[in-house]
Amino acid sequence: MPDWFRRPVPTAAPEGAFTKCTKCGAILYTKDFERDFKVCMKCGHHHRLSADERIAMTADEDSFVEFGRREIRAEDFLQFPGYGDKLAAAESAEDDARTDGLVTGVATISGLPCVLAVSDFEWGRLAGTMGSVFGEKFACAADRALDEKSALITFCASGGARMQEGLTSLMQMAKTSLSVAQLDKARVPYIVVLTNPSTGGAVASYASLGDVIYAEPGATVGLSGERVAAQAQSVKPPANYRTAEFMEEHGQLDKIIARKDLTTTLAKTLAFLGS
């Protein structure tokens, strides 16, 4: 029998060829998923990005220059169970690994200079929380923006204060807020982008103090986590409670921007603010 009469033997799809949407369950081609900046083409759900992915899609190519990568390290001064192990694992995950989930550096967006402070939710499995190193790196980024008279752009992805550092973590709310106040006094623009999730001490401090506050569609935004919020509720909240859409309706942020439009919007904002 000629070969062209035979059916080809089915082969398994290469590993990683498909990605499942965490919201609607749609099976997506990974190449298409990544081309769309990890936004589900079926339901529009914006999946989390790492700090490096966020910077790559935001800053001009080869313009980002990181600072503060390994200069300071957190200390497990409370001897919190498991915290030291998490820090050690995160710092040794790769050569020249970072010492915190906040990534800071200078860059340009459409040729306009800025300072970036991008939170990585997955770093060290610590949910983008604010510890002593986070606060110091944020303050250094604000100081750099002051020195260069360039806008500071912050991408928030945080579970709040880092409980493993106790009271020290709560102090970072005041520290980051003071840095923002110094920017305001010097009339240096400060732009915040809320991503999923933006909660706790981050929203109670630096993430709510932007001259302009944007958010991605569907992002969880609120002062507490879902379980804590449920315990404190005496009445049934609206269906979209603790979402960027609810916050926009109530004037807590300026605009919700789809990820594909975010870089263009930031460039226009920088130009308008005279960065």
mmCIF file of C-alpha atoms in Angstrom:
data_model
loop_
_atom_site.group_PDB
_atom_site.id
_atom_site.type_symbol
_atom_site.label_atom_id
_atom_site.label_comp_id
_atom_site.label_asym_id
_atom_site.label_seq_id
_atom_site.Cartn_x
_atom_site.Cartn_y
_atom_site.Cartn_z
ATOM 1 C CA MET A 1 0.000 0.000 0.000
ATOM 2 C CA PRO A 2 1.377 3.456 -0.889
ATOM 3 C CA ASP A 3 2.526 5.535 2.070
ATOM 4 C CA TRP A 4 0.069 8.300 1.271
ATOM 5 C CA PHE A 5 -2.863 5.977 2.135
ATOM 6 C CA ARG A 6 -1.628 5.507 5.687
ATOM 7 C CA ARG A 7 -2.706 7.791 8.485
ATOM 8 C CA PRO A 8 0.107 9.531 10.333
ATOM 9 C CA VAL A 9 0.734 8.167 13.798
ATOM 10 C CA PRO A 10 -0.487 10.710 16.396
ATOM 11 C CA THR A 11 2.311 12.170 18.471
ATOM 12 C CA ALA A 12 2.114 13.834 21.876
ATOM 13 C CA ALA A 13 2.300 17.600 21.950
ATOM 14 C CA PRO A 14 5.690 18.926 23.040
ATOM 15 C CA GLU A 15 5.891 19.786 26.706
ATOM 16 C CA GLY A 16 4.900 23.398 27.306
ATOM 17 C CA ALA A 17 3.158 23.777 23.951
ATOM 18 C CA PHE A 18 -0.168 24.557 25.643
ATOM 19 C CA THR A 19 -1.176 26.671 28.629
ATOM 20 C CA LYS A 20 -4.393 26.430 30.621
ATOM 21 C CA CYS A 21 -6.110 29.665 31.641
ATOM 22 C CA THR A 22 -6.377 29.743 35.423
ATOM 23 C CA LYS A 23 -9.745 31.509 35.268
ATOM 24 C CA CYS A 24 -11.832 29.999 32.467
ATOM 25 C CA GLY A 25 -9.858 26.799 31.893
ATOM 26 C CA ALA A 26 -9.335 27.429 28.168
ATOM 27 C CA ILE A 27 -6.417 25.595 26.584
ATOM 28 C CA LEU A 28 -4.214 28.100 24.777
ATOM 29 C CA TYR A 29 -1.201 27.788 22.507
ATOM 30 C CA THR A 30 1.688 28.949 24.669
ATOM 31 C CA LYS A 31 3.222 30.961 21.825
ATOM 32 C CA ASP A 32 -0.049 32.847 21.303
ATOM 33 C CA PHE A 33 -0.479 33.240 25.075
ATOM 34 C CA GLU A 34 2.958 34.799 25.447
ATOM 35 C CA ARG A 35 2.478 36.944 22.334
ATOM 36 C CA ASP A 36 -0.631 38.350 24.019
ATOM 37 C CA PHE A 37 1.412 39.243 27.147
ATOM 38 C CA LYS A 38 -0.125 36.319 29.074
ATOM 39 C CA VAL A 39 -3.690 37.530 28.629
ATOM 40 C CA CYS A 40 -6.266 34.821 27.910
ATOM 41 C CA MET A 41 -7.715 35.326 24.435
ATOM 42 C CA LYS A 42 -10.963 33.625 25.538
ATOM 43 C CA CYS A 43 -11.906 35.462 28.739
ATOM 44 C CA GLY A 44 -9.387 38.319 28.905
ATOM 45 C CA HIS A 45 -7.928 37.221 32.243
ATOM 46 C CA HIS A 46 -4.585 38.903 32.936
ATOM 47 C CA HIS A 47 -2.205 36.283 34.327
ATOM 48 C CA ARG A 48 0.701 37.299 36.545
ATOM 49 C CA LEU A 49 3.976 38.416 35.019
ATOM 50 C CA SER A 50 7.390 38.147 36.609
ATOM 51 C CA ALA A 51 9.260 41.386 37.202
ATOM 52 C CA ASP A 52 11.577 40.626 34.276
ATOM 53 C CA GLU A 53 8.625 39.941 31.955
ATOM 54 C CA ARG A 54 6.960 43.152 33.086
ATOM 55 C CA ILE A 55 10.089 45.206 32.427
ATOM 56 C CA ALA A 56 10.646 43.591 29.028
ATOM 57 C CA MET A 57 7.159 44.541 27.827
ATOM 58 C CA THR A 58 7.279 48.058 29.317
ATOM 59 C CA ALA A 59 10.751 49.522 28.834
ATOM 60 C CA ASP A 60 12.436 50.246 25.512
ATOM 61 C CA GLU A 61 14.630 47.391 24.344
ATOM 62 C CA ASP A 62 18.006 47.280 26.136
ATOM 63 C CA SER A 63 17.226 50.504 28.021
ATOM 64 C CA PHE A 64 16.714 49.019 31.489
ATOM 65 C CA VAL A 65 19.722 49.243 33.820
ATOM 66 C CA GLU A 66 19.109 47.613 37.183
ATOM 67 C CA PHE A 67 20.478 48.882 40.466
ATOM 68 C CA GLY A 68 20.270 47.501 44.007
ATOM 69 C CA ARG A 69 20.234 43.883 42.859
ATOM 70 C CA ARG A 70 22.362 42.399 45.656
ATOM 71 C CA GLU A 71 23.592 45.305 47.770
ATOM 72 C CA ILE A 72 21.409 44.586 50.810
ATOM 73 C CA ARG A 73 19.909 41.422 52.307
ATOM 74 C CA ALA A 74 17.111 40.715 54.726
ATOM 75 C CA GLU A 75 17.916 39.272 58.130
ATOM 76 C CA ASP A 76 15.822 36.684 59.929
ATOM 77 C CA PHE A 77 16.205 38.537 63.224
ATOM 78 C CA LEU A 78 12.962 37.069 64.638
ATOM 79 C CA GLN A 79 14.014 33.525 63.735
ATOM 80 C CA PHE A 80 10.605 33.096 62.123
ATOM 81 C CA PRO A 81 10.048 29.415 61.246
ATOM 82 C CA GLY A 82 11.014 28.733 57.633
ATOM 83 C CA TYR A 83 11.773 32.354 56.744
ATOM 84 C CA GLY A 84 15.552 31.967 56.648
ATOM 85 C CA ASP A 85 15.215 28.911 54.412
ATOM 86 C CA LYS A 86 12.964 30.802 51.980
ATOM 87 C CA LEU A 87 15.429 33.689 51.763
ATOM 88 C CA ALA A 88 18.385 31.372 51.231
ATOM 89 C CA ALA A 89 16.572 29.391 48.542
ATOM 90 C CA ALA A 90 15.509 32.543 46.667
ATOM 91 C CA GLU A 91 18.989 34.076 46.808
ATOM 92 C CA SER A 92 20.673 30.889 45.573
ATOM 93 C CA ALA A 93 18.118 30.012 42.898
ATOM 94 C CA GLU A 94 20.454 31.247 40.155
ATOM 95 C CA ASP A 95 23.792 32.948 39.713
ATOM 96 C CA ASP A 96 23.607 36.588 40.786
ATOM 97 C CA ALA A 97 20.057 36.071 42.076
ATOM 98 C CA ARG A 98 18.300 39.052 43.608
ATOM 99 C CA THR A 99 17.929 39.513 47.349
ATOM 100 C CA ASP A 100 14.343 40.779 47.204
ATOM 101 C CA GLY A 101 11.281 40.684 44.996
ATOM 102 C CA LEU A 102 11.324 44.420 44.246
ATOM 103 C CA VAL A 103 13.310 45.086 41.065
ATOM 104 C CA THR A 104 14.562 48.646 40.604
ATOM 105 C CA GLY A 105 16.350 50.367 37.738
ATOM 106 C CA VAL A 106 16.411 53.202 35.243
ATOM 107 C CA ALA A 107 14.906 52.884 31.780
ATOM 108 C CA THR A 108 13.200 54.709 28.959
ATOM 109 C CA ILE A 109 9.670 54.250 27.647
ATOM 110 C CA SER A 110 9.247 55.508 24.090
ATOM 111 C CA GLY A 111 12.474 57.414 24.644
ATOM 112 C CA LEU A 112 11.281 59.116 27.842
ATOM 113 C CA PRO A 113 13.447 58.495 30.942
ATOM 114 C CA CYS A 114 11.991 57.036 34.124
ATOM 115 C CA VAL A 115 12.838 54.972 37.187
ATOM 116 C CA LEU A 116 11.074 51.611 37.554
ATOM 117 C CA ALA A 117 10.231 49.755 40.772
ATOM 118 C CA VAL A 118 8.578 46.456 39.840
ATOM 119 C CA SER A 119 7.309 43.959 42.402
ATOM 120 C CA ASP A 120 7.714 40.243 41.661
ATOM 121 C CA PHE A 121 4.915 38.340 43.408
ATOM 122 C CA GLU A 122 6.553 34.941 43.002
ATOM 123 C CA TRP A 123 10.016 35.791 44.371
ATOM 124 C CA GLY A 124 10.895 33.497 47.262
ATOM 125 C CA ARG A 125 7.259 32.400 47.520
ATOM 126 C CA LEU A 126 6.765 35.512 49.659
ATOM 127 C CA ALA A 127 3.874 37.005 47.684
ATOM 128 C CA GLY A 128 5.549 40.324 46.920
ATOM 129 C CA THR A 129 5.393 41.314 50.575
ATOM 130 C CA MET A 130 7.078 44.421 51.997
ATOM 131 C CA GLY A 131 10.073 43.737 54.212
ATOM 132 C CA SER A 132 13.055 45.839 55.218
ATOM 133 C CA VAL A 133 14.891 45.272 51.927
ATOM 134 C CA PHE A 134 11.776 46.117 49.916
ATOM 135 C CA GLY A 135 11.396 49.434 51.738
ATOM 136 C CA GLU A 136 15.073 50.329 51.337
ATOM 137 C CA LYS A 137 15.059 49.524 47.623
ATOM 138 C CA PHE A 138 11.892 51.560 47.103
ATOM 139 C CA ALA A 139 13.477 54.510 48.936
ATOM 140 C CA CYS A 140 16.604 54.212 46.784
ATOM 141 C CA ALA A 141 14.465 54.206 43.630
ATOM 142 C CA ALA A 142 12.661 57.343 44.822
ATOM 143 C CA ASP A 143 16.009 59.013 45.608
ATOM 144 C CA ARG A 144 17.230 58.157 42.107
ATOM 145 C CA ALA A 145 14.086 59.691 40.624
ATOM 146 C CA LEU A 146 14.689 62.827 42.717
ATOM 147 C CA ASP A 147 18.316 63.082 41.620
ATOM 148 C CA GLU A 148 17.524 62.634 37.937
ATOM 149 C CA LYS A 149 14.192 64.481 37.980
ATOM 150 C CA SER A 150 12.650 61.481 36.265
ATOM 151 C CA ALA A 151 9.244 59.987 37.021
ATOM 152 C CA LEU A 152 9.064 56.953 39.301
ATOM 153 C CA ILE A 153 6.782 54.209 37.987
ATOM 154 C CA THR A 154 5.786 51.454 40.416
ATOM 155 C CA PHE A 155 4.127 48.167 39.497
ATOM 156 C CA CYS A 156 2.461 46.776 42.607
ATOM 157 C CA ALA A 157 1.888 43.039 43.083
ATOM 158 C CA SER A 158 1.776 42.424 46.805
ATOM 159 C CA GLY A 159 0.161 40.534 49.634
ATOM 160 C CA GLY A 160 0.983 43.399 52.007
ATOM 161 C CA ALA A 161 3.480 43.614 54.870
ATOM 162 C CA ARG A 162 5.881 40.711 55.440
ATOM 163 C CA MET A 163 4.754 39.168 58.714
ATOM 164 C CA GLN A 164 8.033 37.256 59.076
ATOM 165 C CA GLU A 165 9.726 40.562 59.930
ATOM 166 C CA GLY A 166 7.145 41.671 62.456
ATOM 167 C CA LEU A 167 6.995 45.371 63.338
ATOM 168 C CA THR A 168 9.860 46.135 60.940
ATOM 169 C CA SER A 169 7.637 45.236 58.010
ATOM 170 C CA LEU A 170 4.955 47.680 59.173
ATOM 171 C CA MET A 171 7.579 50.433 59.325
ATOM 172 C CA GLN A 172 8.018 50.087 55.555
ATOM 173 C CA MET A 173 4.565 51.615 55.073
ATOM 174 C CA ALA A 174 5.803 54.844 56.647
ATOM 175 C CA LYS A 175 9.164 54.634 54.880
ATOM 176 C CA THR A 176 7.709 54.236 51.389
ATOM 177 C CA SER A 177 5.058 56.903 52.066
ATOM 178 C CA LEU A 178 7.771 59.360 53.133
ATOM 179 C CA SER A 179 9.683 58.691 49.913
ATOM 180 C CA VAL A 180 6.540 59.456 47.903
ATOM 181 C CA ALA A 181 6.017 62.672 49.911
ATOM 182 C CA GLN A 182 9.545 63.773 48.978
ATOM 183 C CA LEU A 183 8.754 63.179 45.313
ATOM 184 C CA ASP A 184 5.590 65.234 45.659
ATOM 185 C CA LYS A 185 7.442 68.088 47.349
ATOM 186 C CA ALA A 186 9.991 68.176 44.524
ATOM 187 C CA ARG A 187 7.188 67.889 41.910
ATOM 188 C CA VAL A 188 8.642 64.688 40.485
ATOM 189 C CA PRO A 189 5.858 62.554 38.936
ATOM 190 C CA TYR A 190 4.929 59.290 40.650
ATOM 191 C CA ILE A 191 2.869 56.751 38.692
ATOM 192 C CA VAL A 192 1.387 53.560 40.146
ATOM 193 C CA VAL A 193 0.143 50.502 38.255
ATOM 194 C CA LEU A 194 -1.905 48.070 40.361
ATOM 195 C CA THR A 195 -1.660 44.465 39.216
ATOM 196 C CA ASN A 196 -3.130 41.267 40.608
ATOM 197 C CA PRO A 197 -3.070 41.233 43.589
ATOM 198 C CA SER A 198 -2.491 44.595 45.272
ATOM 199 C CA THR A 199 -3.498 44.262 48.897
ATOM 200 C CA GLY A 200 -2.651 44.984 52.518
ATOM 201 C CA GLY A 201 0.095 47.348 53.567
ATOM 202 C CA ALA A 202 1.050 48.114 49.968
ATOM 203 C CA VAL A 203 -2.402 49.586 49.247
ATOM 204 C CA ALA A 204 -2.335 51.314 52.642
ATOM 205 C CA SER A 205 0.874 53.126 51.675
ATOM 206 C CA TYR A 206 2.868 53.641 48.468
ATOM 207 C CA ALA A 207 0.383 51.983 46.102
ATOM 208 C CA SER A 208 -2.396 54.492 46.843
ATOM 209 C CA LEU A 209 -0.311 57.658 46.697
ATOM 210 C CA GLY A 210 0.386 58.017 42.984
ATOM 211 C CA ASP A 211 -0.163 61.236 41.067
ATOM 212 C CA VAL A 212 -1.714 58.864 38.540
ATOM 213 C CA ILE A 213 -2.974 55.389 39.468
ATOM 214 C CA TYR A 214 -3.718 52.789 36.810
ATOM 215 C CA ALA A 215 -4.774 49.170 37.215
ATOM 216 C CA GLU A 216 -5.025 46.080 35.065
ATOM 217 C CA PRO A 217 -8.482 44.596 34.396
ATOM 218 C CA GLY A 218 -9.753 42.242 37.085
ATOM 219 C CA ALA A 219 -6.911 42.914 39.500
ATOM 220 C CA THR A 220 -7.670 42.208 43.156
ATOM 221 C CA VAL A 221 -7.278 45.487 45.061
ATOM 222 C CA GLY A 222 -8.074 45.856 48.748
ATOM 223 C CA LEU A 223 -6.767 46.268 52.272
ATOM 224 C CA SER A 224 -7.161 42.631 53.278
ATOM 225 C CA GLY A 225 -7.085 39.175 51.802
ATOM 226 C CA GLU A 226 -10.264 37.406 50.746
ATOM 227 C CA ARG A 227 -10.553 35.209 53.851
ATOM 228 C CA VAL A 228 -9.987 38.075 56.281
ATOM 229 C CA ALA A 229 -12.430 40.283 54.397
ATOM 230 C CA ALA A 230 -15.089 37.540 54.476
ATOM 231 C CA GLN A 231 -14.776 37.195 58.262
ATOM 232 C CA ALA A 232 -15.241 40.935 58.779
ATOM 233 C CA GLN A 233 -18.280 41.351 56.535
ATOM 234 C CA SER A 234 -21.633 41.931 58.215
ATOM 235 C CA VAL A 235 -23.464 42.506 54.935
ATOM 236 C CA LYS A 236 -23.069 40.900 51.538
ATOM 237 C CA PRO A 237 -20.686 43.012 49.421
ATOM 238 C CA PRO A 238 -21.179 43.783 45.703
ATOM 239 C CA ALA A 239 -20.141 41.099 43.228
ATOM 240 C CA ASN A 240 -17.130 43.100 42.055
ATOM 241 C CA TYR A 241 -15.976 44.029 45.558
ATOM 242 C CA ARG A 242 -12.159 44.152 45.999
ATOM 243 C CA THR A 243 -11.546 44.491 42.259
ATOM 244 C CA ALA A 244 -9.969 47.236 40.203
ATOM 245 C CA GLU A 245 -13.357 47.835 38.601
ATOM 246 C CA PHE A 246 -14.967 48.542 42.003
ATOM 247 C CA MET A 247 -12.125 50.882 42.929
ATOM 248 C CA GLU A 248 -12.484 52.766 39.649
ATOM 249 C CA GLU A 249 -16.238 53.184 40.177
ATOM 250 C CA HIS A 250 -15.553 54.712 43.595
ATOM 251 C CA GLY A 251 -12.759 57.046 42.512
ATOM 252 C CA GLN A 252 -9.881 55.134 44.102
ATOM 253 C CA LEU A 253 -7.927 54.889 40.855
ATOM 254 C CA ASP A 254 -7.808 56.844 37.634
ATOM 255 C CA LYS A 255 -8.257 54.251 34.912
ATOM 256 C CA ILE A 256 -8.166 50.540 34.138
ATOM 257 C CA ILE A 257 -5.795 49.825 31.256
ATOM 258 C CA ALA A 258 -5.569 46.573 29.308
ATOM 259 C CA ARG A 259 -2.061 45.166 29.335
ATOM 260 C CA LYS A 260 -1.624 45.524 25.586
ATOM 261 C CA ASP A 261 -2.250 49.281 25.912
ATOM 262 C CA LEU A 262 -0.288 49.881 29.098
ATOM 263 C CA THR A 263 3.097 50.811 27.627
ATOM 264 C CA THR A 264 1.548 53.322 25.226
ATOM 265 C CA THR A 265 -0.507 54.815 28.063
ATOM 266 C CA LEU A 266 2.554 55.148 30.299
ATOM 267 C CA ALA A 267 4.485 56.857 27.501
ATOM 268 C CA LYS A 268 1.646 59.357 26.975
ATOM 269 C CA THR A 269 1.453 59.965 30.727
ATOM 270 C CA LEU A 270 5.184 60.601 30.975
ATOM 271 C CA ALA A 271 4.985 63.057 28.086
ATOM 272 C CA PHE A 272 1.998 64.840 29.627
ATOM 273 C CA LEU A 273 3.677 65.124 33.025
ATOM 274 C CA GLY A 274 6.827 66.449 31.418
ATOM 275 C CA SER A 275 9.135 63.658 32.503
#
